[in-house]
mmCIF file of C-alpha atoms and ligand atoms in Angstrom:
data_model
loop_
_atom_site.group_PDB
_atom_site.id
_atom_site.type_symbol
_atom_site.label_atom_id
_atom_site.label_comp_id
_atom_site.label_asym_id
_atom_site.label_seq_id
_atom_site.Cartn_x
_atom_site.Cartn_y
_atom_site.Cartn_z
ATOM 1 C CA MET A 1409 73.972 54.589 60.183
ATOM 2 C CA HIS A 1410 75.782 53.508 56.983
ATOM 3 C CA ILE A 1411 78.307 50.773 57.678
ATOM 4 C CA LEU A 1412 81.001 49.560 55.309
ATOM 5 C CA VAL A 1413 81.943 45.984 56.200
ATOM 6 C CA THR A 1414 85.095 44.708 54.525
ATOM 7 C CA GLY A 1415 85.545 40.944 54.309
ATOM 8 C CA GLY A 1416 81.816 40.559 54.928
ATOM 9 C CA ALA A 1417 81.588 37.341 52.891
ATOM 10 C CA GLY A 1418 83.931 35.532 55.293
ATOM 11 C CA PHE A 1419 83.184 33.553 58.436
ATOM 12 C CA ILE A 1420 82.996 36.343 61.031
ATOM 13 C CA GLY A 1421 82.147 39.265 58.739
ATOM 14 C CA SER A 1422 79.058 37.505 57.357
ATOM 15 C CA GLU A 1423 77.851 36.695 60.876
ATOM 16 C CA PHE A 1424 78.303 40.371 61.777
ATOM 17 C CA VAL A 1425 76.251 41.474 58.752
ATOM 18 C CA ARG A 1426 73.447 38.956 59.341
ATOM 19 C CA ARG A 1427 73.358 39.977 62.988
ATOM 20 C CA GLN A 1428 73.135 43.706 62.193
ATOM 21 C CA PHE A 1429 70.101 43.108 59.990
ATOM 22 C CA ALA A 1430 68.548 40.739 62.535
ATOM 23 C CA THR A 1431 68.650 43.454 65.195
ATOM 24 C CA ASP A 1432 67.866 46.385 62.866
ATOM 25 C CA ALA A 1433 65.949 45.664 59.672
ATOM 26 C CA THR A 1434 66.626 49.254 58.510
ATOM 27 C CA ALA A 1435 70.429 48.904 58.711
ATOM 28 C CA ARG A 1436 72.409 50.243 55.720
ATOM 29 C CA ILE A 1437 75.347 47.973 55.048
ATOM 30 C CA THR A 1438 77.769 47.793 52.142
ATOM 31 C CA VAL A 1439 80.022 44.744 51.997
ATOM 32 C CA LEU A 1440 83.323 45.099 50.153
ATOM 33 C CA ASP A 1441 84.865 41.675 49.610
ATOM 34 C CA LYS A 1442 87.388 40.351 47.113
ATOM 35 C CA LEU A 1443 85.909 36.836 47.368
ATOM 36 C CA THR A 1444 89.243 35.130 47.871
ATOM 37 C CA TYR A 1445 89.246 31.371 48.481
ATOM 38 C CA SER A 1446 87.652 31.959 51.924
ATOM 39 C CA GLY A 1447 85.009 34.462 50.808
ATOM 40 C CA VAL A 1448 81.609 32.936 50.031
ATOM 41 C CA GLU A 1449 78.961 35.282 48.663
ATOM 42 C CA ALA A 1450 76.254 32.758 49.570
ATOM 43 C CA ASN A 1451 77.054 33.411 53.240
ATOM 44 C CA LEU A 1452 75.092 36.635 52.711
ATOM 45 C CA ALA A 1453 72.153 35.063 50.858
ATOM 46 C CA SER A 1454 69.736 35.671 53.733
ATOM 47 C CA VAL A 1455 70.290 39.458 53.578
ATOM 48 C CA ALA A 1456 71.002 39.847 49.853
ATOM 49 C CA GLY A 1457 67.471 40.987 49.011
ATOM 50 C CA LEU A 1458 67.163 43.594 51.753
ATOM 51 C CA PRO A 1459 66.909 47.213 50.596
ATOM 52 C CA GLY A 1460 69.675 48.343 52.962
ATOM 53 C CA PHE A 1461 72.198 45.802 51.683
ATOM 54 C CA THR A 1462 74.774 46.300 48.933
ATOM 55 C CA PHE A 1463 77.479 43.855 47.895
ATOM 56 C CA VAL A 1464 80.564 45.052 46.030
ATOM 57 C CA ARG A 1465 83.221 42.645 44.876
ATOM 58 C CA GLY A 1466 86.532 44.447 45.268
ATOM 59 C CA ASP A 1467 89.940 44.521 46.890
ATOM 60 C CA ILE A 1468 90.695 46.650 49.949
ATOM 61 C CA CYS A 1469 94.142 47.238 48.404
ATOM 62 C CA ASP A 1470 92.558 48.959 45.381
ATOM 63 C CA PRO A 1471 92.345 52.694 46.182
ATOM 64 C CA VAL A 1472 89.819 53.367 43.393
ATOM 65 C CA ALA A 1473 87.397 50.634 44.482
ATOM 66 C CA VAL A 1474 87.805 51.644 48.119
ATOM 67 C CA ASP A 1475 87.274 55.334 47.404
ATOM 68 C CA HIS A 1476 84.092 54.500 45.529
ATOM 69 C CA VAL A 1477 82.502 52.520 48.391
ATOM 70 C CA MET A 1478 83.742 54.824 51.163
ATOM 71 C CA ALA A 1479 81.599 57.799 50.091
ATOM 72 C CA GLY A 1480 78.681 58.311 52.477
ATOM 73 C CA GLN A 1481 79.783 55.779 55.092
ATOM 74 C CA ASP A 1482 79.517 56.565 58.803
ATOM 75 C CA VAL A 1483 81.476 53.554 60.052
ATOM 76 C CA VAL A 1484 83.985 51.086 58.617
ATOM 77 C CA VAL A 1485 84.332 47.635 60.178
ATOM 78 C CA ASN A 1486 87.449 46.028 58.738
ATOM 79 C CA PHE A 1487 87.303 42.234 58.780
ATOM 80 C CA ALA A 1488 89.045 41.703 55.431
ATOM 81 C CA ALA A 1489 92.233 39.743 55.908
ATOM 82 C CA GLU A 1490 94.229 36.738 54.953
ATOM 83 C CA SER A 1491 93.395 34.764 58.069
ATOM 84 C CA HIS A 1492 95.046 31.330 58.091
ATOM 85 C CA VAL A 1493 98.370 30.959 59.952
ATOM 86 C CA ASP A 1494 99.421 27.844 58.000
ATOM 87 C CA ARG A 1495 99.058 29.696 54.694
ATOM 88 C CA SER A 1496 101.162 32.579 56.055
ATOM 89 C CA ILE A 1497 103.974 30.100 56.774
ATOM 90 C CA VAL A 1498 103.886 28.891 53.165
ATOM 91 C CA GLY A 1499 103.832 32.453 51.787
ATOM 92 C CA ALA A 1500 103.655 35.756 53.665
ATOM 93 C CA GLY A 1501 103.171 38.033 50.638
ATOM 94 C CA PRO A 1502 99.344 38.158 50.503
ATOM 95 C CA PHE A 1503 99.256 38.618 54.296
ATOM 96 C CA VAL A 1504 101.387 41.754 54.193
ATOM 97 C CA THR A 1505 99.555 43.058 51.139
ATOM 98 C CA THR A 1506 95.983 42.579 52.355
ATOM 99 C CA ASN A 1507 96.385 42.868 56.122
ATOM 100 C CA VAL A 1508 98.801 45.811 56.203
ATOM 101 C CA VAL A 1509 98.598 47.656 52.870
ATOM 102 C CA GLY A 1510 94.859 47.054 52.551
ATOM 103 C CA THR A 1511 94.266 48.509 56.004
ATOM 104 C CA GLN A 1512 96.343 51.568 55.089
ATOM 105 C CA VAL A 1513 94.311 52.087 51.892
ATOM 106 C CA LEU A 1514 91.084 51.858 53.917
ATOM 107 C CA LEU A 1515 92.350 54.243 56.610
ATOM 108 C CA ASP A 1516 93.411 56.834 54.032
ATOM 109 C CA ALA A 1517 90.055 56.663 52.266
ATOM 110 C CA ALA A 1518 88.126 56.815 55.548
ATOM 111 C CA ARG A 1519 90.114 59.882 56.528
ATOM 112 C CA ARG A 1520 89.556 61.597 53.168
ATOM 113 C CA HIS A 1521 85.822 60.954 53.374
ATOM 114 C CA GLY A 1522 85.502 62.024 57.015
ATOM 115 C CA VAL A 1523 84.113 58.643 58.100
ATOM 116 C CA GLY A 1524 82.966 58.842 61.721
ATOM 117 C CA ARG A 1525 84.508 55.663 63.111
ATOM 118 C CA PHE A 1526 86.939 52.960 61.959
ATOM 119 C CA VAL A 1527 86.615 49.610 63.743
ATOM 120 C CA HIS A 1528 89.606 47.411 63.065
ATOM 121 C CA ILE A 1529 89.149 43.684 63.803
ATOM 122 C CA SER A 1530 92.195 41.929 65.150
ATOM 123 C CA THR A 1531 93.341 38.923 67.120
ATOM 124 C CA ASP A 1532 94.928 37.777 70.381
ATOM 125 C CA GLU A 1533 97.680 36.243 68.249
ATOM 126 C CA VAL A 1534 99.424 39.637 67.981
ATOM 127 C CA TYR A 1535 100.733 39.155 71.555
ATOM 128 C CA GLY A 1536 102.664 35.959 70.816
ATOM 129 C CA SER A 1537 102.393 33.290 73.506
ATOM 130 C CA ILE A 1538 101.842 33.465 77.264
ATOM 131 C CA SER A 1539 102.520 30.593 79.683
ATOM 132 C CA GLU A 1540 100.572 31.905 82.693
ATOM 133 C CA GLY A 1541 98.026 34.645 83.382
ATOM 134 C CA SER A 1542 96.479 36.711 80.594
ATOM 135 C CA TRP A 1543 97.194 39.749 78.452
ATOM 136 C CA THR A 1544 95.625 43.128 79.098
ATOM 137 C CA GLU A 1545 95.291 45.676 76.296
ATOM 138 C CA GLU A 1546 98.509 47.376 77.474
ATOM 139 C CA TRP A 1547 100.733 44.417 76.550
ATOM 140 C CA PRO A 1548 103.098 45.145 73.643
ATOM 141 C CA PRO A 1549 102.584 43.036 70.512
ATOM 142 C CA ALA A 1550 105.166 40.264 70.054
ATOM 143 C CA PRO A 1551 103.792 38.215 67.130
ATOM 144 C CA ASN A 1552 105.412 34.951 66.068
ATOM 145 C CA SER A 1553 103.779 34.033 62.733
ATOM 146 C CA PRO A 1554 103.701 36.030 59.505
ATOM 147 C CA TYR A 1555 99.894 36.154 59.940
ATOM 148 C CA SER A 1556 100.029 37.653 63.416
ATOM 149 C CA ALA A 1557 102.911 39.960 62.472
ATOM 150 C CA ALA A 1558 100.863 41.367 59.598
ATOM 151 C CA LYS A 1559 97.829 41.759 61.884
ATOM 152 C CA ALA A 1560 99.981 43.543 64.486
ATOM 153 C CA GLY A 1561 101.314 45.856 61.777
ATOM 154 C CA ALA A 1562 97.777 46.757 60.747
ATOM 155 C CA ASP A 1563 96.709 47.339 64.373
ATOM 156 C CA LEU A 1564 99.630 49.703 64.956
ATOM 157 C CA LEU A 1565 98.890 51.555 61.741
ATOM 158 C CA ALA A 1566 95.223 51.979 62.690
ATOM 159 C CA LEU A 1567 96.160 53.301 66.140
ATOM 160 C CA ALA A 1568 98.773 55.598 64.560
ATOM 161 C CA TYR A 1569 96.050 57.174 62.386
ATOM 162 C CA HIS A 1570 94.196 57.989 65.599
ATOM 163 C CA ARG A 1571 97.246 59.577 67.214
ATOM 164 C CA THR A 1572 98.573 61.307 64.100
ATOM 165 C CA HIS A 1573 95.377 62.395 62.396
ATOM 166 C CA GLY A 1574 92.886 62.329 65.270
ATOM 167 C CA MET A 1575 90.790 59.693 63.466
ATOM 168 C CA ASP A 1576 88.204 57.828 65.529
ATOM 169 C CA VAL A 1577 89.740 54.354 65.457
ATOM 170 C CA VAL A 1578 88.990 51.395 67.748
ATOM 171 C CA VAL A 1579 90.759 48.034 67.606
ATOM 172 C CA THR A 1580 89.252 44.744 68.804
ATOM 173 C CA ARG A 1581 91.382 41.689 69.551
ATOM 174 C CA CYS A 1582 89.532 38.403 69.872
ATOM 175 C CA SER A 1583 90.401 34.841 70.804
ATOM 176 C CA ASN A 1584 89.772 31.766 68.596
ATOM 177 C CA ASN A 1585 86.316 31.718 67.032
ATOM 178 C CA TYR A 1586 84.245 28.674 66.155
ATOM 179 C CA GLY A 1587 80.764 28.237 64.708
ATOM 180 C CA HIS A 1588 78.807 27.814 61.470
ATOM 181 C CA HIS A 1589 80.205 29.073 58.115
ATOM 182 C CA GLN A 1590 83.864 28.741 59.138
ATOM 183 C CA PHE A 1591 86.080 27.810 56.189
ATOM 184 C CA PRO A 1592 86.954 24.093 56.489
ATOM 185 C CA GLU A 1593 90.713 24.650 56.751
ATOM 186 C CA LYS A 1594 90.499 25.904 60.365
ATOM 187 C CA VAL A 1595 90.802 23.264 63.058
ATOM 188 C CA VAL A 1596 87.173 22.893 64.198
ATOM 189 C CA PRO A 1597 85.535 22.601 60.745
ATOM 190 C CA LEU A 1598 88.530 20.729 59.276
ATOM 191 C CA PHE A 1599 88.380 18.081 61.992
ATOM 192 C CA LEU A 1600 84.581 17.906 61.965
ATOM 193 C CA THR A 1601 84.254 17.506 58.218
ATOM 194 C CA ASN A 1602 87.094 14.946 58.097
ATOM 195 C CA LEU A 1603 85.429 12.954 60.867
ATOM 196 C CA ILE A 1604 81.991 13.181 59.261
ATOM 197 C CA ASP A 1605 83.607 11.726 56.115
ATOM 198 C CA GLY A 1606 85.216 8.858 58.059
ATOM 199 C CA ARG A 1607 88.727 10.273 57.581
ATOM 200 C CA THR A 1608 91.577 10.970 60.053
ATOM 201 C CA VAL A 1609 92.429 14.328 61.607
ATOM 202 C CA PRO A 1610 95.951 15.830 61.858
ATOM 203 C CA LEU A 1611 96.848 16.955 65.400
ATOM 204 C CA TYR A 1612 99.908 19.202 65.644
ATOM 205 C CA GLY A 1613 102.820 18.244 67.938
ATOM 206 C CA ASP A 1614 101.794 16.904 71.352
ATOM 207 C CA GLY A 1615 98.348 18.556 71.106
ATOM 208 C CA GLY A 1616 99.125 20.620 74.204
ATOM 209 C CA ASN A 1617 98.664 24.077 72.657
ATOM 210 C CA ILE A 1618 95.997 26.034 74.524
ATOM 211 C CA ARG A 1619 93.374 28.283 72.929
ATOM 212 C CA ASP A 1620 90.359 30.173 74.266
ATOM 213 C CA TRP A 1621 87.315 29.264 72.133
ATOM 214 C CA LEU A 1622 84.561 31.804 71.620
ATOM 215 C CA HIS A 1623 81.401 31.350 69.577
ATOM 216 C CA VAL A 1624 81.330 33.637 66.535
ATOM 217 C CA SER A 1625 78.042 35.209 67.689
ATOM 218 C CA ASP A 1626 79.674 36.305 70.959
ATOM 219 C CA HIS A 1627 82.532 37.851 68.990
ATOM 220 C CA CYS A 1628 80.110 39.800 66.803
ATOM 221 C CA ARG A 1629 78.110 40.980 69.827
ATOM 222 C CA GLY A 1630 81.357 42.295 71.311
ATOM 223 C CA ILE A 1631 82.265 44.075 68.075
ATOM 224 C CA ASP A 1632 78.825 45.704 68.003
ATOM 225 C CA LEU A 1633 79.290 46.995 71.558
ATOM 226 C CA VAL A 1634 82.711 48.418 70.692
ATOM 227 C CA MET A 1635 81.434 49.942 67.444
ATOM 228 C CA ARG A 1636 78.657 51.765 69.300
ATOM 229 C CA GLY A 1637 80.246 52.540 72.659
ATOM 230 C CA GLY A 1638 84.008 51.999 72.585
ATOM 231 C CA ARG A 1639 86.325 54.929 73.214
ATOM 232 C CA ALA A 1640 88.340 56.310 70.280
ATOM 233 C CA GLY A 1641 91.977 55.240 70.160
ATOM 234 C CA GLU A 1642 91.388 52.219 72.414
ATOM 235 C CA ILE A 1643 91.945 48.496 72.070
ATOM 236 C CA TYR A 1644 89.252 46.111 73.390
ATOM 237 C CA HIS A 1645 89.715 42.409 74.017
ATOM 238 C CA ILE A 1646 86.853 40.051 73.177
ATOM 239 C CA GLY A 1647 87.110 36.555 74.634
ATOM 240 C CA GLY A 1648 86.120 34.795 77.784
ATOM 241 C CA GLY A 1649 85.122 31.598 76.104
ATOM 242 C CA THR A 1650 86.549 28.244 77.096
ATOM 243 C CA GLU A 1651 90.272 27.555 77.429
ATOM 244 C CA MET A 1652 91.436 24.087 76.414
ATOM 245 C CA THR A 1653 94.267 22.223 74.749
ATOM 246 C CA ASN A 1654 93.976 21.146 71.133
ATOM 247 C CA LYS A 1655 93.981 17.577 72.427
ATOM 248 C CA GLU A 1656 90.979 18.282 74.663
ATOM 249 C CA LEU A 1657 89.216 19.964 71.745
ATOM 250 C CA THR A 1658 89.960 16.933 69.556
ATOM 251 C CA GLY A 1659 88.492 14.637 72.235
ATOM 252 C CA LEU A 1660 85.261 16.658 72.250
ATOM 253 C CA LEU A 1661 85.020 16.607 68.449
ATOM 254 C CA LEU A 1662 85.626 12.843 68.354
ATOM 255 C CA ALA A 1663 82.932 12.307 70.992
ATOM 256 C CA ALA A 1664 80.514 14.580 69.120
ATOM 257 C CA VAL A 1665 80.664 12.378 66.019
ATOM 258 C CA GLY A 1666 81.077 9.055 67.832
ATOM 259 C CA ALA A 1667 84.674 8.447 66.669
ATOM 260 C CA ASP A 1668 87.707 7.231 68.664
ATOM 261 C CA TRP A 1669 91.384 8.192 68.994
ATOM 262 C CA GLY A 1670 92.312 5.790 66.210
ATOM 263 C CA ARG A 1671 91.182 8.567 63.861
ATOM 264 C CA VAL A 1672 93.847 10.991 65.144
ATOM 265 C CA GLU A 1673 97.204 11.330 63.398
ATOM 266 C CA TYR A 1674 99.877 13.193 65.309
ATOM 267 C CA VAL A 1675 101.738 15.333 62.769
ATOM 268 C CA GLU A 1676 104.885 17.478 62.958
ATOM 269 C CA ASP A 1677 104.214 20.652 64.913
ATOM 270 C CA ARG A 1678 103.429 23.903 63.117
ATOM 271 C CA LYS A 1679 106.551 26.084 62.778
ATOM 272 C CA GLY A 1680 106.705 28.743 65.517
ATOM 273 C CA HIS A 1681 103.519 27.326 67.050
ATOM 274 C CA ASP A 1682 102.359 29.575 69.931
ATOM 275 C CA ARG A 1683 101.761 27.486 73.038
ATOM 276 C CA ARG A 1684 99.029 29.454 74.735
ATOM 277 C CA TYR A 1685 96.837 32.519 74.162
ATOM 278 C CA ALA A 1686 94.823 34.125 76.977
ATOM 279 C CA LEU A 1687 93.045 37.482 77.008
ATOM 280 C CA ASP A 1688 91.957 39.538 79.994
ATOM 281 C CA ILE A 1689 88.485 40.851 79.081
ATOM 282 C CA GLY A 1690 88.035 43.105 82.123
ATOM 283 C CA LYS A 1691 87.987 46.285 80.029
ATOM 284 C CA ILE A 1692 85.107 45.433 77.688
ATOM 285 C CA ARG A 1693 83.236 43.843 80.586
ATOM 286 C CA THR A 1694 83.536 46.953 82.787
ATOM 287 C CA GLU A 1695 83.151 49.652 80.128
ATOM 288 C CA LEU A 1696 80.592 48.063 77.814
ATOM 289 C CA GLY A 1697 78.918 45.340 79.879
ATOM 290 C CA TYR A 1698 80.135 42.517 77.624
ATOM 291 C CA GLU A 1699 79.748 38.912 78.698
ATOM 292 C CA PRO A 1700 79.946 35.859 76.410
ATOM 293 C CA GLN A 1701 76.559 34.129 76.213
ATOM 294 C CA VAL A 1702 77.064 30.857 74.349
ATOM 295 C CA ARG A 1703 78.226 27.942 76.533
ATOM 296 C CA PHE A 1704 80.919 25.996 74.707
ATOM 297 C CA GLU A 1705 79.006 22.686 74.901
ATOM 298 C CA ASP A 1706 75.928 24.308 73.329
ATOM 299 C CA GLY A 1707 77.891 26.196 70.678
ATOM 300 C CA LEU A 1708 79.870 23.103 69.734
ATOM 301 C CA ALA A 1709 76.749 20.928 69.518
ATOM 302 C CA ALA A 1710 75.098 23.501 67.242
ATOM 303 C CA THR A 1711 78.259 23.694 65.127
ATOM 304 C CA VAL A 1712 78.404 19.910 64.732
ATOM 305 C CA THR A 1713 74.762 19.882 63.639
ATOM 306 C CA TRP A 1714 75.373 22.723 61.168
ATOM 307 C CA TYR A 1715 78.296 20.939 59.471
ATOM 308 C CA ARG A 1716 76.334 17.684 59.385
ATOM 309 C CA GLU A 1717 73.399 19.447 57.708
ATOM 310 C CA ASN A 1718 75.358 21.708 55.350
ATOM 311 C CA ARG A 1719 77.605 19.418 53.351
ATOM 312 C CA ALA A 1720 76.569 21.346 50.232
ATOM 313 C CA TRP A 1721 78.248 24.407 51.735
ATOM 314 C CA TRP A 1722 81.588 22.893 52.787
ATOM 315 C CA GLU A 1723 82.214 20.067 50.333
ATOM 316 C CA PRO A 1724 82.947 22.270 47.282
ATOM 317 C CA LEU A 1725 85.129 24.576 49.401
ATOM 318 C CA LYS A 1726 87.196 21.636 50.607
ATOM 319 C CA ALA A 1727 87.470 20.183 47.111
ATOM 320 C CA ARG A 1728 88.691 23.551 45.765
ATOM 321 C CA ALA A 1729 91.225 23.945 48.587
ATOM 322 C CA ALA A 1730 92.524 20.405 47.945
ATOM 323 C CA LEU A 1731 92.975 21.163 44.232
ATOM 324 C CA GLU A 1732 94.981 24.301 45.123
ATOM 325 C CA SER A 1733 97.466 22.461 47.346
HETATM 326 P P1 NAD B 880 87.881 34.529 56.632
HETATM 327 O O1 NAD B 880 89.132 34.079 55.979
HETATM 328 O O2 NAD B 880 86.753 33.573 56.824
HETATM 329 O O3 NAD B 880 87.285 35.784 55.857
HETATM 330 C C1 NAD B 880 88.083 36.788 55.303
HETATM 331 C C2 NAD B 880 87.258 37.543 54.274
HETATM 332 O O4 NAD B 880 88.052 38.637 53.771
HETATM 333 C C3 NAD B 880 86.882 36.686 53.070
HETATM 334 O O5 NAD B 880 85.525 36.925 52.735
HETATM 335 C C4 NAD B 880 87.791 37.189 51.949
HETATM 336 O O6 NAD B 880 87.236 37.059 50.653
HETATM 337 C C5 NAD B 880 87.973 38.643 52.350
HETATM 338 N N1 NAD B 880 89.212 39.235 51.820
HETATM 339 C C6 NAD B 880 90.459 38.711 51.900
HETATM 340 N N2 NAD B 880 91.335 39.546 51.283
HETATM 341 C C7 NAD B 880 90.624 40.617 50.852
HETATM 342 C C8 NAD B 880 90.953 41.798 50.158
HETATM 343 N N3 NAD B 880 92.228 42.049 49.782
HETATM 344 N N4 NAD B 880 89.981 42.685 49.873
HETATM 345 C C9 NAD B 880 88.688 42.438 50.222
HETATM 346 N N5 NAD B 880 88.307 41.317 50.875
HETATM 347 C C10 NAD B 880 89.266 40.417 51.176
HETATM 348 O O7 NAD B 880 88.369 35.135 58.030
HETATM 349 P P2 NAD B 880 87.584 35.250 59.423
HETATM 350 O O8 NAD B 880 87.915 34.085 60.252
HETATM 351 O O9 NAD B 880 86.174 35.628 59.152
HETATM 352 O O10 NAD B 880 88.358 36.498 60.047
HETATM 353 C C11 NAD B 880 87.875 37.827 59.861
HETATM 354 C C12 NAD B 880 88.745 38.771 60.664
HETATM 355 O O11 NAD B 880 88.724 38.428 62.045
HETATM 356 C C13 NAD B 880 90.208 38.759 60.254
HETATM 357 O O12 NAD B 880 90.685 40.078 60.262
HETATM 358 C C14 NAD B 880 90.887 37.929 61.327
HETATM 359 O O13 NAD B 880 92.226 38.322 61.513
HETATM 360 C C15 NAD B 880 90.043 38.275 62.544
HETATM 361 N N6 NAD B 880 89.995 37.262 63.618
HETATM 362 C C16 NAD B 880 89.660 35.973 63.316
HETATM 363 C C17 NAD B 880 89.592 35.038 64.355
HETATM 364 C C18 NAD B 880 89.190 33.609 64.075
HETATM 365 O O14 NAD B 880 89.241 32.781 65.006
HETATM 366 N N7 NAD B 880 88.755 33.258 62.883
HETATM 367 C C19 NAD B 880 89.876 35.419 65.663
HETATM 368 C C20 NAD B 880 90.221 36.750 65.912
HETATM 369 C C21 NAD B 880 90.260 37.664 64.881
#
């Protein structure tokens, strides 16, 4: 099976690629990645020499580049996106361009080339916020940030290509991921690396926003199940990690590095900040036998160790991001 992975140099995409090769040394994978600020080619160093691996630097919004890499592919897994909510509040342009237009360019090329399956990676954030209970796949999108609105637009477009053109499209929507190789602007690596450096961490609002945390390896296992066994035209939730407030998460991160609450700065809440996300994962569990495997305590401990041991990975990324802002 030839798989085109877009955004494969990012946090989740690179884990997906490494995992595919770990389970099948004969996998044939092409990564198309623009290497934006969050794309790190070195994330793929462990697979770079494998005969089945090809890396192409290119933009999913560029029809010529996309057409070139689409030839001969059996499956597309579309991770490429602008992914940080805070950046989408500062400027929505790149989010609409990459997340919506880029997905359309990919869908058109996949259709032209008769690609067998298009797996579109999305997020629980498309549903907005829920105070009690959890969303099933039937809930209508009601996004609140420019990031989630652009993701919802892309999801709807992907599903429309299934209904209009009969393309084999599946959409996954996952909860918050954590783990190694996550760009140090997202809350877990931002807080960890600040704390490791003896600095403070900025906690939004009252810290009461609730997220469901899933280890990146569990997300990628879920995507693999959907890619191989999901039904065309369907949405699948991937989650079932650990629900907690940002304040609880902060407490765990402080404890993990031996710091106290004096290192926490309460800052003005994020605009339009969703209070709670919660996914019902009954569908993927029943249809595809999915169950998360990494206990949060274990995954977090491994993540802390990884960031402690891989300063050479995150320090230049943080320095570059600081220069940009
Ligand atoms: P990331 O920011 O770490 O990686 C994104 C990758 O896409 C980078 O390698 C970047 O260079 C690449 N990219 C960006 N624009 C591109 C373009 N125009 N053309 C080609 N490549 C481009 O993001 P991530 O956290 O790995 O997220 C991957 C996907 O998973 C996204 O679609 C995101 O919406 C979704 N998702 C993320 C989470 C999470 O908690 N991180 C949860 C659910 C869903």
